[in-house]
PDB file of C-alpha atoms in Angstrom:
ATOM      1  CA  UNK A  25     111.045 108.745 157.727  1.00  0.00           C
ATOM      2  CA  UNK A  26     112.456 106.006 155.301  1.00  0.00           C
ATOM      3  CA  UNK A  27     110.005 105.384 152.389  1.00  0.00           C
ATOM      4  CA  UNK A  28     110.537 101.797 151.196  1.00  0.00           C
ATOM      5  CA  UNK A  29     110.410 100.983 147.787  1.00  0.00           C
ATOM      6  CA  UNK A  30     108.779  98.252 145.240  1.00  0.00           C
ATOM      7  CA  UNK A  31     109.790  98.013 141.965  1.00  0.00           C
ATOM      8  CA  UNK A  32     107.078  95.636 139.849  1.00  0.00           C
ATOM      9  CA  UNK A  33     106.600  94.327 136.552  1.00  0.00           C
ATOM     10  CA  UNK A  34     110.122  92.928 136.362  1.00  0.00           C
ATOM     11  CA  UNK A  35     111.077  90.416 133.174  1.00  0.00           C
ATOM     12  CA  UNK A  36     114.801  90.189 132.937  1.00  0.00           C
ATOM     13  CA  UNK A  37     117.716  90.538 134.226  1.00  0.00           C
ATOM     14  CA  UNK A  38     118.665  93.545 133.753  1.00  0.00           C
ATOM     15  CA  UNK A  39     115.923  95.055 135.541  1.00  0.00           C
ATOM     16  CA  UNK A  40     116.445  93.055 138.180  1.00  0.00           C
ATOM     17  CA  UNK A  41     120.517  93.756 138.675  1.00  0.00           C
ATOM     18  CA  UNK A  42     118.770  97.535 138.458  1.00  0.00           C
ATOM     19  CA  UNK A  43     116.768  97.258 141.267  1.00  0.00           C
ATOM     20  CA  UNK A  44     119.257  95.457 143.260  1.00  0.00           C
ATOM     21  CA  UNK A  45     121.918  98.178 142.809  1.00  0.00           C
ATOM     22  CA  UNK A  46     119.074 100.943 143.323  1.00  0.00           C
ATOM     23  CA  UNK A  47     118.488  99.500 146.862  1.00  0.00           C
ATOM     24  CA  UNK A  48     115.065  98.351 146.370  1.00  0.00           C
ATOM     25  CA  UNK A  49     112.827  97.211 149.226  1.00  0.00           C
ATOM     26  CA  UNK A  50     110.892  94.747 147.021  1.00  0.00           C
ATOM     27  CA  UNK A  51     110.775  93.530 143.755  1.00  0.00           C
ATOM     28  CA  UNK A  52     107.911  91.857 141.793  1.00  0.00           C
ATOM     29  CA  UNK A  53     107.050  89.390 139.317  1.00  0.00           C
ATOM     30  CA  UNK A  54     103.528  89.889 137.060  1.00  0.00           C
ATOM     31  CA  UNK A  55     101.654  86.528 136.578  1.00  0.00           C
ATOM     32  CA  UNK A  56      98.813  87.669 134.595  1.00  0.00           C
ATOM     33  CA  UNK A  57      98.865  86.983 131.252  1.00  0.00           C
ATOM     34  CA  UNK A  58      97.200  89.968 129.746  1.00  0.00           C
ATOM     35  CA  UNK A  59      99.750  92.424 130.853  1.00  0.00           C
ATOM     36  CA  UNK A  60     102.521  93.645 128.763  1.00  0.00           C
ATOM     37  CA  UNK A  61     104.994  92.930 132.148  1.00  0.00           C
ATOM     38  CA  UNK A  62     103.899  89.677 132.364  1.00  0.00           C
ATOM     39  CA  UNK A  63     106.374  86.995 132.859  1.00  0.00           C
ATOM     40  CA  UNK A  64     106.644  82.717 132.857  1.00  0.00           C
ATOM     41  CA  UNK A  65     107.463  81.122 136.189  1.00  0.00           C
ATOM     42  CA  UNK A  66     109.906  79.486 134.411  1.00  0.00           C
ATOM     43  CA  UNK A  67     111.483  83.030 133.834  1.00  0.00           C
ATOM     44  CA  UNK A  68     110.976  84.436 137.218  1.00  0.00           C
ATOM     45  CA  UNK A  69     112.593  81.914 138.805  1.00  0.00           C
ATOM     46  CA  UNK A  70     116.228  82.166 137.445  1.00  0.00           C
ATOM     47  CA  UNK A  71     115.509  86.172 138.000  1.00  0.00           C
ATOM     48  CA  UNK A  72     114.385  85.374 141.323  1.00  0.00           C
ATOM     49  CA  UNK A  73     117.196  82.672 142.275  1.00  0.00           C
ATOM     50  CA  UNK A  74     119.895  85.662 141.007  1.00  0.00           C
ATOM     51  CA  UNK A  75     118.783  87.587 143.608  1.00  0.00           C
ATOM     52  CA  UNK A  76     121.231  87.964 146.791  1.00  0.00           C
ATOM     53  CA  UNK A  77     120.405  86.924 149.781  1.00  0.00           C
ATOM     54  CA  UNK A  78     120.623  90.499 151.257  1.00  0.00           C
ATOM     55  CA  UNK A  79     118.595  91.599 148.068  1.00  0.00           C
ATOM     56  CA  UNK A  80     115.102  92.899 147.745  1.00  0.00           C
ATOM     57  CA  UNK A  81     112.325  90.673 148.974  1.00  0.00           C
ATOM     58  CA  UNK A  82     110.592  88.822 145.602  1.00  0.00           C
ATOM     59  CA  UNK A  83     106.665  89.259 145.358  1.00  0.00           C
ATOM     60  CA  UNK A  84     104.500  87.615 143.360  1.00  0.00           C
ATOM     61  CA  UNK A  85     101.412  89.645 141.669  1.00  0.00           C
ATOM     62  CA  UNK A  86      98.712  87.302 140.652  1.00  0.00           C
ATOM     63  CA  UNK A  87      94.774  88.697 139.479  1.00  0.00           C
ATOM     64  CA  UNK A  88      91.630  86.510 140.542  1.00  0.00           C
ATOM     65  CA  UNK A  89      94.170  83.603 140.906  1.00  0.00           C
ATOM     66  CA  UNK A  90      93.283  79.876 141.802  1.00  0.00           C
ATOM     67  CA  UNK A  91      95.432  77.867 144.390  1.00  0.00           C
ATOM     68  CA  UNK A  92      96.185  75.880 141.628  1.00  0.00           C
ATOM     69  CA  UNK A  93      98.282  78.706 139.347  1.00  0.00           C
ATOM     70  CA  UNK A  94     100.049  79.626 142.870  1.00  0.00           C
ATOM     71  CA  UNK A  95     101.050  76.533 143.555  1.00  0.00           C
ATOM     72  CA  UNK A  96     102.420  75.968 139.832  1.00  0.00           C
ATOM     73  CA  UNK A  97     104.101  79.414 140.250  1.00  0.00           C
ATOM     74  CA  UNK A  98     105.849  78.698 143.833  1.00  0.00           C
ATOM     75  CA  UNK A  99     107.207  75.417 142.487  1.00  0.00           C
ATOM     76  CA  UNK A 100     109.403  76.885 140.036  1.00  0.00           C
ATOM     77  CA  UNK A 101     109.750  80.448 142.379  1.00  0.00           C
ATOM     78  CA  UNK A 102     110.612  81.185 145.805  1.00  0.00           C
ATOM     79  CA  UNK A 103     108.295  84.511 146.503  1.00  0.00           C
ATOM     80  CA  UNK A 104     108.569  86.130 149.678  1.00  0.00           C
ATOM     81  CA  UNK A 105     105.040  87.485 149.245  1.00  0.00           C
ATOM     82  CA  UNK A 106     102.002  87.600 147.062  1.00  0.00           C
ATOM     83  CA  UNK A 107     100.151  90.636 145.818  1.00  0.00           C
ATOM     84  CA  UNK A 108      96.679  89.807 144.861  1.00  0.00           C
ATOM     85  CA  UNK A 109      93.841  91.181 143.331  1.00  0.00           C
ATOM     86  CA  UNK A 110      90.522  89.518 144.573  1.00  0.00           C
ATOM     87  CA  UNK A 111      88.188  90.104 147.047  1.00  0.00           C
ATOM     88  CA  UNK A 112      89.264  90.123 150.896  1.00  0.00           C
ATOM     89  CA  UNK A 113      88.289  86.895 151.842  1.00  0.00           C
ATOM     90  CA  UNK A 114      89.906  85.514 148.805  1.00  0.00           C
ATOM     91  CA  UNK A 115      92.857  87.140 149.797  1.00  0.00           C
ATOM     92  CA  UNK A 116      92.716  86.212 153.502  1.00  0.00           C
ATOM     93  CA  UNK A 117      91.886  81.896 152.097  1.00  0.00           C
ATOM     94  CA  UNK A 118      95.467  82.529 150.385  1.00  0.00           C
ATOM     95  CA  UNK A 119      97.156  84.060 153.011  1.00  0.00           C
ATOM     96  CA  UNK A 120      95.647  80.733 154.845  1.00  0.00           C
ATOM     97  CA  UNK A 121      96.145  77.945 152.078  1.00  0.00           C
ATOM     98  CA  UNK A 122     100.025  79.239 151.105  1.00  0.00           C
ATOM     99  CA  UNK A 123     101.417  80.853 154.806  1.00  0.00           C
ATOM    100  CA  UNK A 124     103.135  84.011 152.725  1.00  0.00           C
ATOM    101  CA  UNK A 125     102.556  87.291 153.368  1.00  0.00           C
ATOM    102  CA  UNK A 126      99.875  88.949 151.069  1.00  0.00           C
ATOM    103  CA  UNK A 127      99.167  91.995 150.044  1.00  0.00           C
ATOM    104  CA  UNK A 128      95.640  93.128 148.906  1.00  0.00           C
ATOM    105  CA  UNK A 129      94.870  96.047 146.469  1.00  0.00           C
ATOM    106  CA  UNK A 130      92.542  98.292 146.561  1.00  0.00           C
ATOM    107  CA  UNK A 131      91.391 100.993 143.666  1.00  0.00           C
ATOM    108  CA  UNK A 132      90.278 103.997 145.124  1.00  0.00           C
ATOM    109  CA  UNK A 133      88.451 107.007 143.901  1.00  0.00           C
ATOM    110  CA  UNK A 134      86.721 108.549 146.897  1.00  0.00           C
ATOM    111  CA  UNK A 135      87.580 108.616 150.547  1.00  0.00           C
ATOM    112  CA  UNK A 136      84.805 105.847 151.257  1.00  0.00           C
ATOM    113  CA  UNK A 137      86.940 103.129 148.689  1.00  0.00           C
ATOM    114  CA  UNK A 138      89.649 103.293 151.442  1.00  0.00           C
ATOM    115  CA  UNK A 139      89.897 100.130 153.272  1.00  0.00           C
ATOM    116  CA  UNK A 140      89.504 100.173 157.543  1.00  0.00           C
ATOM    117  CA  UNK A 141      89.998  96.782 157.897  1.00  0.00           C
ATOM    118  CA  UNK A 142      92.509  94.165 156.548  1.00  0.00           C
ATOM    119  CA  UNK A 143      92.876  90.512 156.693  1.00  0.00           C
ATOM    120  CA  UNK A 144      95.850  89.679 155.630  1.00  0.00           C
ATOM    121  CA  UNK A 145      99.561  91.852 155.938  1.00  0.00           C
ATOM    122  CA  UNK A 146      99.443  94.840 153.662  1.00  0.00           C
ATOM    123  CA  UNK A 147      97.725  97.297 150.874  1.00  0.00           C
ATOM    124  CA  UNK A 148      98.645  98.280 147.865  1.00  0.00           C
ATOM    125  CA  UNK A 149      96.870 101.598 147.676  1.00  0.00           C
ATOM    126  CA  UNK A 150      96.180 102.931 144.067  1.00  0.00           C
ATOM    127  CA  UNK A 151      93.884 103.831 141.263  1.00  0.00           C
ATOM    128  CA  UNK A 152      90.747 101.858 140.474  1.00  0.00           C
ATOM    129  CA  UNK A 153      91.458 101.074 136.486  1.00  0.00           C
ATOM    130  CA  UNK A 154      89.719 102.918 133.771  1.00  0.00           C
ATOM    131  CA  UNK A 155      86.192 102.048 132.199  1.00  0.00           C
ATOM    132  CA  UNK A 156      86.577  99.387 130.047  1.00  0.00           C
ATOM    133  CA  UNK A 157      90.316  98.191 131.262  1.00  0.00           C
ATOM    134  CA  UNK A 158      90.576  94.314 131.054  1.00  0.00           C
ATOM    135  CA  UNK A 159      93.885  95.185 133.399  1.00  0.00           C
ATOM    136  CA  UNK A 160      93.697  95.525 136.934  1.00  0.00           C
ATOM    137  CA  UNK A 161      95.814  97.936 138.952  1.00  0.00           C
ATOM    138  CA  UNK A 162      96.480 101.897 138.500  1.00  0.00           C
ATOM    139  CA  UNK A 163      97.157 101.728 134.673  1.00  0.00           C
ATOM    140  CA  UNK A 164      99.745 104.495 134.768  1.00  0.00           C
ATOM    141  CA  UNK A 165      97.202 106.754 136.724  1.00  0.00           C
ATOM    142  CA  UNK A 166      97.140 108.565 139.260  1.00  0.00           C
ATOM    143  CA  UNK A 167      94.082 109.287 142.151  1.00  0.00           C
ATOM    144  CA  UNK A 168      94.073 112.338 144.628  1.00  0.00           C
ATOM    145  CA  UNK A 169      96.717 111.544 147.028  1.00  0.00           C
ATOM    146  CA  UNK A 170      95.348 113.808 149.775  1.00  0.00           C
ATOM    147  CA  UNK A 171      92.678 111.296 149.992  1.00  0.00           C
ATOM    148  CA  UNK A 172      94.859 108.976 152.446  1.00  0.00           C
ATOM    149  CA  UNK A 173      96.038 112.019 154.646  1.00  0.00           C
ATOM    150  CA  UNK A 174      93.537 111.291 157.291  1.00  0.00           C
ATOM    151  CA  UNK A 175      92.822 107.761 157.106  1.00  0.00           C
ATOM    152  CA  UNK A 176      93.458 105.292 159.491  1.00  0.00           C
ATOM    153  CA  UNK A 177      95.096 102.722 157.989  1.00  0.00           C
ATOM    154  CA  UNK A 178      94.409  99.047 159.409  1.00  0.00           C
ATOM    155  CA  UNK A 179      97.866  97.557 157.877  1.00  0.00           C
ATOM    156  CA  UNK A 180     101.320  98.513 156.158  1.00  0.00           C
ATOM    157  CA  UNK A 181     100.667 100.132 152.906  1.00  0.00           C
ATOM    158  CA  UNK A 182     102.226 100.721 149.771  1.00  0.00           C
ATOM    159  CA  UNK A 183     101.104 103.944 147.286  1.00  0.00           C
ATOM    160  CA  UNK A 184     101.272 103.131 143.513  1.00  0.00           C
ATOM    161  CA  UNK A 185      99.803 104.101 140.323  1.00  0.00           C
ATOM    162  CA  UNK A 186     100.983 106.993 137.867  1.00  0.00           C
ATOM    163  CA  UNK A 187     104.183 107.608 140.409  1.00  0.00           C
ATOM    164  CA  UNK A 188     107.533 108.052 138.440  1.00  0.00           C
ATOM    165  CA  UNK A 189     110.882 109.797 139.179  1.00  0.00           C
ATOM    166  CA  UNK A 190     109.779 113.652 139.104  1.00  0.00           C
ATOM    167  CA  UNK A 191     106.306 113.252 141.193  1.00  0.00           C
ATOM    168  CA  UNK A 192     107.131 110.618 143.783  1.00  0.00           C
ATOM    169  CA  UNK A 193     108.624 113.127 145.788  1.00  0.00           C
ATOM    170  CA  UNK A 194     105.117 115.245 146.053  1.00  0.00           C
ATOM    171  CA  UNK A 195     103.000 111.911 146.551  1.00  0.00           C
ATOM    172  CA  UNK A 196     104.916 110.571 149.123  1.00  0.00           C
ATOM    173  CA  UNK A 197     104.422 114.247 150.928  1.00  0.00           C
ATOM    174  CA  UNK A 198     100.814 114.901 150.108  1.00  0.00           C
ATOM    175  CA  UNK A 199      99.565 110.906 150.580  1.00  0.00           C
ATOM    176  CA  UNK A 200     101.603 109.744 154.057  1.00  0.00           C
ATOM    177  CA  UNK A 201     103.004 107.333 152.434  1.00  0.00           C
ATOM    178  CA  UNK A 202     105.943 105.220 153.871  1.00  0.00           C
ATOM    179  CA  UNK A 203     105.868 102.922 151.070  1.00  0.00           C
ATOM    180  CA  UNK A 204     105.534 103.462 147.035  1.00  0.00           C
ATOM    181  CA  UNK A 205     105.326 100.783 144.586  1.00  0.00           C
ATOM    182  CA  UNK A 206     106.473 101.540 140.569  1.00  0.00           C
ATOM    183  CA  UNK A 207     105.997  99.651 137.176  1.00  0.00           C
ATOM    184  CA  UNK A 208     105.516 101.788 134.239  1.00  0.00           C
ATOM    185  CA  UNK A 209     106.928 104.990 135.780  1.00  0.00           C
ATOM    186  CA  UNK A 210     110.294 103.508 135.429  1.00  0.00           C
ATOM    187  CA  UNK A 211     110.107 101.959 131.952  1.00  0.00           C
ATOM    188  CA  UNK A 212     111.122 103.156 128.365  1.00  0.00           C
ATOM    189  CA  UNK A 213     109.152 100.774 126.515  1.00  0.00           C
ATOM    190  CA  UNK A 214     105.613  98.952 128.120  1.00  0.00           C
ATOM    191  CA  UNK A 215     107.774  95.950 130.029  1.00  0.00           C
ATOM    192  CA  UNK A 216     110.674  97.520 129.276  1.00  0.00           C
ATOM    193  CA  UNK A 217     112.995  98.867 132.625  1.00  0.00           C
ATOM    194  CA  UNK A 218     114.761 101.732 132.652  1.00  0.00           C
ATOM    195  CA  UNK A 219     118.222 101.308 134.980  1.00  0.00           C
ATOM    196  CA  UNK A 220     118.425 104.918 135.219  1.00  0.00           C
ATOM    197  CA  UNK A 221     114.708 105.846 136.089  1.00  0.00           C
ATOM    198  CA  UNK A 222     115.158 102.805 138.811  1.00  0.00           C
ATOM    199  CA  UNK A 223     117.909 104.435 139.975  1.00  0.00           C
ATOM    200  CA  UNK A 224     116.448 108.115 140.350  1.00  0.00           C
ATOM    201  CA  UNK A 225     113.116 106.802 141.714  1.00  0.00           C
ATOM    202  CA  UNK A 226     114.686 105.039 144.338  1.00  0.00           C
ATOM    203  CA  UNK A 227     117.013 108.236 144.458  1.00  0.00           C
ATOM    204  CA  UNK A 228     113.938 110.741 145.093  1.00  0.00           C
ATOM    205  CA  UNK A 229     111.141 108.004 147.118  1.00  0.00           C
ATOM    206  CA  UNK A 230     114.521 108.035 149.625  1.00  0.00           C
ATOM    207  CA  UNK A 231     114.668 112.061 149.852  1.00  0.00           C
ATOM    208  CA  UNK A 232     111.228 113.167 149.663  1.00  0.00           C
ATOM    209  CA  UNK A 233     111.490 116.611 151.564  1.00  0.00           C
TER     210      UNK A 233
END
């Protein structure tokens, strides 16, 4: 089994060279302003343009977004795909209004927060943020990944949340994943990539046995 690999939460270009020479699968762009990974358009665009063409697909993340702040962002980048946080049939209207791929995220906590149906072309499968986080996403944290063993997944998905370099190999085994997604697992500093810890996540999400 090949696991594929996201890399998220990239600002410059050194994290994006990084996760080019790591052979990443994807790599992502924050648009949310109250994130410490967040980044301009303006910005992701020259990252995104330095990409090869043989490179790792370019997503967007975007939280409760309007078509406007899409649109504004697609001007100045070309994204593959979008990751949103919204509702479903939010998520399904933008799949619709912009004809990109989009992948929806889900927080989970208990078996019944796993999704069995899907509207658009992928999950992002992680934790549901902390009491009181004005952040979306896992937050560096970690749910029980024995929760998606049996489940039935209606789409591709992608694990993420509290996954770094020396437990990705045990969540890929215990979850089923075929997919992992990584921000702050690889960083030294918050927003701040690590080219090594790119290097051995990729490195262990590749060899999980």
């Amino acid at each position: 089994m090949t696991v594929r690999v996201k890399i998220c939460g990239l600002r410059d270009r050194a994290g994006v060279d990084a996760a080019c020479a790591a052979g990443a699968d994807w790599v992502g762009f924050v648009f949310f302003e109250r994130s410490p990974r967040h980044v301009t358009a303006d910005v992701a665009g020259r990252l995104a343009r330095a990409i090869p063409p043989d490179g790792p697909q370019r997503i967007g993340l975007f939280v409760h977004p309007t078509d406007d702040a899409i649109r504004q962002v697609l001007d100045h980048v070309p994204l593959d795909g979008l990751q949103i946080y919204d509702d479903a049939a939010r998520a399904a209207a933008i799949r619709a209004r912009f004809g990109l791929p989009v992948w929806l995220a889900a927080g989970v906590a208990a078996p019944t927060d796993l999704p069995h149906a899907c509207a658009v072309d992928g999950l992002v499968i992680e934790s549901r943020p902390p009491a009181g986080s004005d952040r979306p996403g896992g937050n560096a944290r970690s749910f029980d990944w024995g929760l998606t063993v049996r489940w039935q997944a209606p789409a591709p998905w992608l694990l993420a949340g509290g996954l770094n370099p020396g437990n990705v190999r045990r969540a890929i085994r215990q979850a089923g994943a075929r997919a992992v997604d990584v921000s702050s697992g690889v960083e030294s500093a918050p927003g701040v990539k690590s080219a090594s810890l790119i290097h051995q996540f990729v490195q262990a999400a590749r060899n999980p046995a």
